XYZ file of C-alpha atoms in Angstrom:
262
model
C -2.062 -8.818 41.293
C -1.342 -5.769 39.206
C -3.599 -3.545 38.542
C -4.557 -1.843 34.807
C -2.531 1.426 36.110
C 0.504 -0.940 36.700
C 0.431 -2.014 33.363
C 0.094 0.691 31.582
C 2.891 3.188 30.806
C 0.480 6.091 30.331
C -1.747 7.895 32.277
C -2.807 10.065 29.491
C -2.952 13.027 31.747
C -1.896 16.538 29.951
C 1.787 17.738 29.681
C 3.448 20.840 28.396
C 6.429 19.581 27.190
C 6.837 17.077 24.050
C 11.335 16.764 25.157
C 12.439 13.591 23.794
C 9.051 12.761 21.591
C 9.680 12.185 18.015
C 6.976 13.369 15.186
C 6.727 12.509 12.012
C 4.877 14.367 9.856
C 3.403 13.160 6.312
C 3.619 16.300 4.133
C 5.678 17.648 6.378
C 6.712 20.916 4.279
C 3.328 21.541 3.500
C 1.180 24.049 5.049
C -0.674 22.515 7.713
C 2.684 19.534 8.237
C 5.115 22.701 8.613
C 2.909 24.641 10.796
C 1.887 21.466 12.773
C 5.862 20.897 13.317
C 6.683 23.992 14.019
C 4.576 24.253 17.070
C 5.437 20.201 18.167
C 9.063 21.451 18.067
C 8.576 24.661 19.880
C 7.633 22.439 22.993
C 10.768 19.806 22.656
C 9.723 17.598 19.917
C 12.082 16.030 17.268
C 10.104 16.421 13.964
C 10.728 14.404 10.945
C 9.492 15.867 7.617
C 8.406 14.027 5.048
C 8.130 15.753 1.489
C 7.708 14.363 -1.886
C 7.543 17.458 -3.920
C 10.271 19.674 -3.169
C 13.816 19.599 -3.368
C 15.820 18.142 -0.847
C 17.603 21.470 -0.107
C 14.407 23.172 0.252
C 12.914 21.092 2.601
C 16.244 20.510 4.866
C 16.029 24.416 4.755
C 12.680 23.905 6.598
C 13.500 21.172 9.037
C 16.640 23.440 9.571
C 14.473 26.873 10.961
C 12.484 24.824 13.463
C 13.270 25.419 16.846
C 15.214 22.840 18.764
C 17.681 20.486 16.808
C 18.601 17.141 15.501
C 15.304 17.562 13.285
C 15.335 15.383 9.908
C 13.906 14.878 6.201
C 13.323 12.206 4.314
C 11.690 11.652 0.504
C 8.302 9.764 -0.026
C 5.423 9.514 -1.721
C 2.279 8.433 -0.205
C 1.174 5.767 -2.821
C 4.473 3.794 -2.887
C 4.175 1.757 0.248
C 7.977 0.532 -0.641
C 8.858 4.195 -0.132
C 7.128 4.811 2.808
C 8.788 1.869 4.387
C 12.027 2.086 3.565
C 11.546 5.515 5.112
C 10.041 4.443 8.435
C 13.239 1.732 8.578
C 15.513 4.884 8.363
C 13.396 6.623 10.927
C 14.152 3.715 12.991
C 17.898 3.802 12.871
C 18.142 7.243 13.169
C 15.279 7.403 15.960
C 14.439 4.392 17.282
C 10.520 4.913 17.854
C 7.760 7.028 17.100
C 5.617 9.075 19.646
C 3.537 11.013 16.976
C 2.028 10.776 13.320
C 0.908 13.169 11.607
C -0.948 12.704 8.195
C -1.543 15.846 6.532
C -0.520 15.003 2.919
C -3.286 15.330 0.806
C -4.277 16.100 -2.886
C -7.612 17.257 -4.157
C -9.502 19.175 -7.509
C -12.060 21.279 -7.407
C -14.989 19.601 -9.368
C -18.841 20.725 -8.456
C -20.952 17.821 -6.908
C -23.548 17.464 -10.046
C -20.825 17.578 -12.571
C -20.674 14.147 -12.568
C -18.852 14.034 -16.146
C -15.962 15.830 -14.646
C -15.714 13.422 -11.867
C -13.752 10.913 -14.032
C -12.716 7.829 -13.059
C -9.013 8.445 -12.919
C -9.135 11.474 -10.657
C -11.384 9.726 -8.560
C -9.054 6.974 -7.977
C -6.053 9.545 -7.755
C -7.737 11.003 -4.845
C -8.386 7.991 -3.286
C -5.013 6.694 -3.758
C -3.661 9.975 -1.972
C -6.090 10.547 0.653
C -6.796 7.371 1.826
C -4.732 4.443 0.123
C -1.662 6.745 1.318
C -2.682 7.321 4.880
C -3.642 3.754 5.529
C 0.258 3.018 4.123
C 1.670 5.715 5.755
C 0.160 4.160 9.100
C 1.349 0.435 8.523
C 4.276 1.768 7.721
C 5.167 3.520 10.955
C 2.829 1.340 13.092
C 5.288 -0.595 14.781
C 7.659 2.236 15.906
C 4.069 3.861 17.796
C 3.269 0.594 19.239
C 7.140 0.577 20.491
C 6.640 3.701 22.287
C 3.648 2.226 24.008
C 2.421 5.982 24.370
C 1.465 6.433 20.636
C -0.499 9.236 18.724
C -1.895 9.309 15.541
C -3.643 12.592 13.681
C -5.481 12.631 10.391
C -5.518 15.856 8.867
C -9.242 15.311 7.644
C -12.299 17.571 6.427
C -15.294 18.759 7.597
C -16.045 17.208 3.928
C -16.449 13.778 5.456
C -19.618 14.894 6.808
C -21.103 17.744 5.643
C -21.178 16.162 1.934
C -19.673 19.475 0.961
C -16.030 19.553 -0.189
C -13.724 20.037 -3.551
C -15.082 16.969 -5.273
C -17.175 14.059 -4.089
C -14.278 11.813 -4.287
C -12.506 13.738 -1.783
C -15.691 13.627 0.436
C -15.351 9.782 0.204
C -11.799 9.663 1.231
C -12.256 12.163 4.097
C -14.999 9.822 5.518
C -13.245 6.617 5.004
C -10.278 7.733 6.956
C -12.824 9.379 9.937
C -14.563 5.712 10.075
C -11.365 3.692 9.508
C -9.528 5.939 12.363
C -12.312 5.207 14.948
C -11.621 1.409 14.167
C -7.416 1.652 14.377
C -8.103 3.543 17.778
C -10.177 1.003 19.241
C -7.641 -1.734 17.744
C -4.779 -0.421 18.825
C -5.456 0.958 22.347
C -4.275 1.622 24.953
C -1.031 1.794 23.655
C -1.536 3.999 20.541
C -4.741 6.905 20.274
C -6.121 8.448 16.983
C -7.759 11.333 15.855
C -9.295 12.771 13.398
C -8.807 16.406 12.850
C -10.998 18.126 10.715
C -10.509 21.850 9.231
C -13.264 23.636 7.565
C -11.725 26.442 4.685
C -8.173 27.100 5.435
C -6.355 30.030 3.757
C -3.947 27.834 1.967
C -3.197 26.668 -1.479
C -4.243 23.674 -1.254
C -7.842 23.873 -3.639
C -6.185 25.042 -6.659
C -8.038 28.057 -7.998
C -9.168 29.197 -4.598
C -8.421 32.809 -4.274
C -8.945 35.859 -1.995
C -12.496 36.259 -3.693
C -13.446 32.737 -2.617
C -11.962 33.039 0.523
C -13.939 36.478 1.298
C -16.827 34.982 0.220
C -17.072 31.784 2.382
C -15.854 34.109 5.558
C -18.896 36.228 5.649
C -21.388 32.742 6.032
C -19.050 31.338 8.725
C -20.293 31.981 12.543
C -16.886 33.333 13.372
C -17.044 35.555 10.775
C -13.281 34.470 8.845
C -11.967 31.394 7.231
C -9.546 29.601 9.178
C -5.400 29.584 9.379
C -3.373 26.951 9.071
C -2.197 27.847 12.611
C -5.761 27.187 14.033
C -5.529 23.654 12.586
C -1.671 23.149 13.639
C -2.906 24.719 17.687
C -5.808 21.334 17.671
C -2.756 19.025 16.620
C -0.473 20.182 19.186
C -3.303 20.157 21.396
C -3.925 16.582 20.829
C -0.285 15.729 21.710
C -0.268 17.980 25.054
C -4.018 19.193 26.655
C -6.196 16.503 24.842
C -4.266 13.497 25.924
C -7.603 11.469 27.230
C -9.140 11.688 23.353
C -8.768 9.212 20.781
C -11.192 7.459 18.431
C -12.902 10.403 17.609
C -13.212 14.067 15.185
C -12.114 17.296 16.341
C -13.576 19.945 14.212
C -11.803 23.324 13.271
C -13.724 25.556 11.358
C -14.986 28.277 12.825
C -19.197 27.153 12.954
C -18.356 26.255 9.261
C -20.285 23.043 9.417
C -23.390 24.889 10.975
């Protein structure tokens, strides 16, 4: 009789080297996407970028400067599950599977907690359309190509939002936590043969937050344990790290942001 070990393809032990792995990687020109690829490809990976906002030449510019080769780009948007698909089917043809996914698209607007007024109903169900309506597309759309490589990984680019209750705007909170609760229930459906994660940044000197500044930034480093706000290298080093070191995880949150949450 075989064993569980016999039937499984993966022993989820660590590895150094992502050679022949394909990524794809929602928001891919982005800060955290780009940064998050560029460190995948550095160790053999195959990254395809998904944009929606910049120009095609731009963003084959950026799949271009990654290290390694035969990287690609293709044009979505997060709410049109057509789009997304039609992109995953290309993804197939060119590719053939999927060995990592990567969500870090994301919109938000900053809007204080009691200024409920502000908090309109259309912006609350723009956020919610991008940050978790879009991921839970994105996912069914590329589901089948993980399952196919039978050694599948999924990260969420999340927030320490989705629990702390502290974020840009309460909707954002909402779709942060959705995504942390509805992960932990796609890893325990889809194991073995696909694992996801949740990874969850505290401040990140980005642009993401319009009207965040230097001033903000300086201001939030001094109350932070580690004393600075975080890169968006320190958040791409826990993705890579979930594809290499961290290969016995899934199902759960990995927090980057410096005692932020503290």
């Amino acid at each position: 009789m075989l064993s569980l070990k016999d039937l499984m393809t993966s022993s989820y032990e660590p590895t150094d080297s992502l050679e022949g792995k394909v990524a794809v990687i929602i928001g891919g020109t982005g800060a955290i996407g780009l940064a998050s690829a560029q460190r995948l490809a550095n160790l053999g990976a195959r990254c395809v970028l998904i944009y929606n906002s910049e120009s095609p030449e731009t963003a084959a510019a950026k799949a271009a400067a990654l290290p390694g080769s035969g990287h690609l780009t293709f044009k979505a948007q997060v709410t049109d599950s057509a789009s997304l698909q039609a992109v995953a089917d290309q993804v197939a043809a060119k590719c053939g599977v999927v060995h990592i996914l990567i969500n870090s698209a994301g919109y938000t607007q900053a809007v204080p907690a009691s200024d409920l007024d502000a908090l309109t109903d259309d912006l609350i169900d723009d956020i919610l359309k991008v940050n978790f309506r879009g991921v839970i597309a994105t996912i069914r759309a590329f589901m089948p190509l993980l399952k196919k490589s039978e050694d599948g990984l999924i990260v969420n680019i999340s927030s320490i939002a989705a629990f702390t209750g502290t974020g840009s705007n309460l909707a954002y909170v909402a779709a942060k936590a959705s995504i942390d609760v509805v992960g932990d229930a796609l890893a325990k459906a889809f194991a073995p043969h696909v694992r996801v994660i949740s990874v969850s940044p505290g401040v990140v000197d980005s642009s993401f937050v319009p009207g965040r500044g230097a001033d903000f930034n300086e201001k939030v480093a001094n109350t932070i344990p580690l004393r600075r706000i975080g890169t968006v290298d320190d958040v791409a080093a826990v993705v890579q790290a979930c594809a290499t070191t961290m290969r016995y995880v899934t199902g759960t949150r990995i927090v980057v942001d410096g005692g932020r949450h503290l």
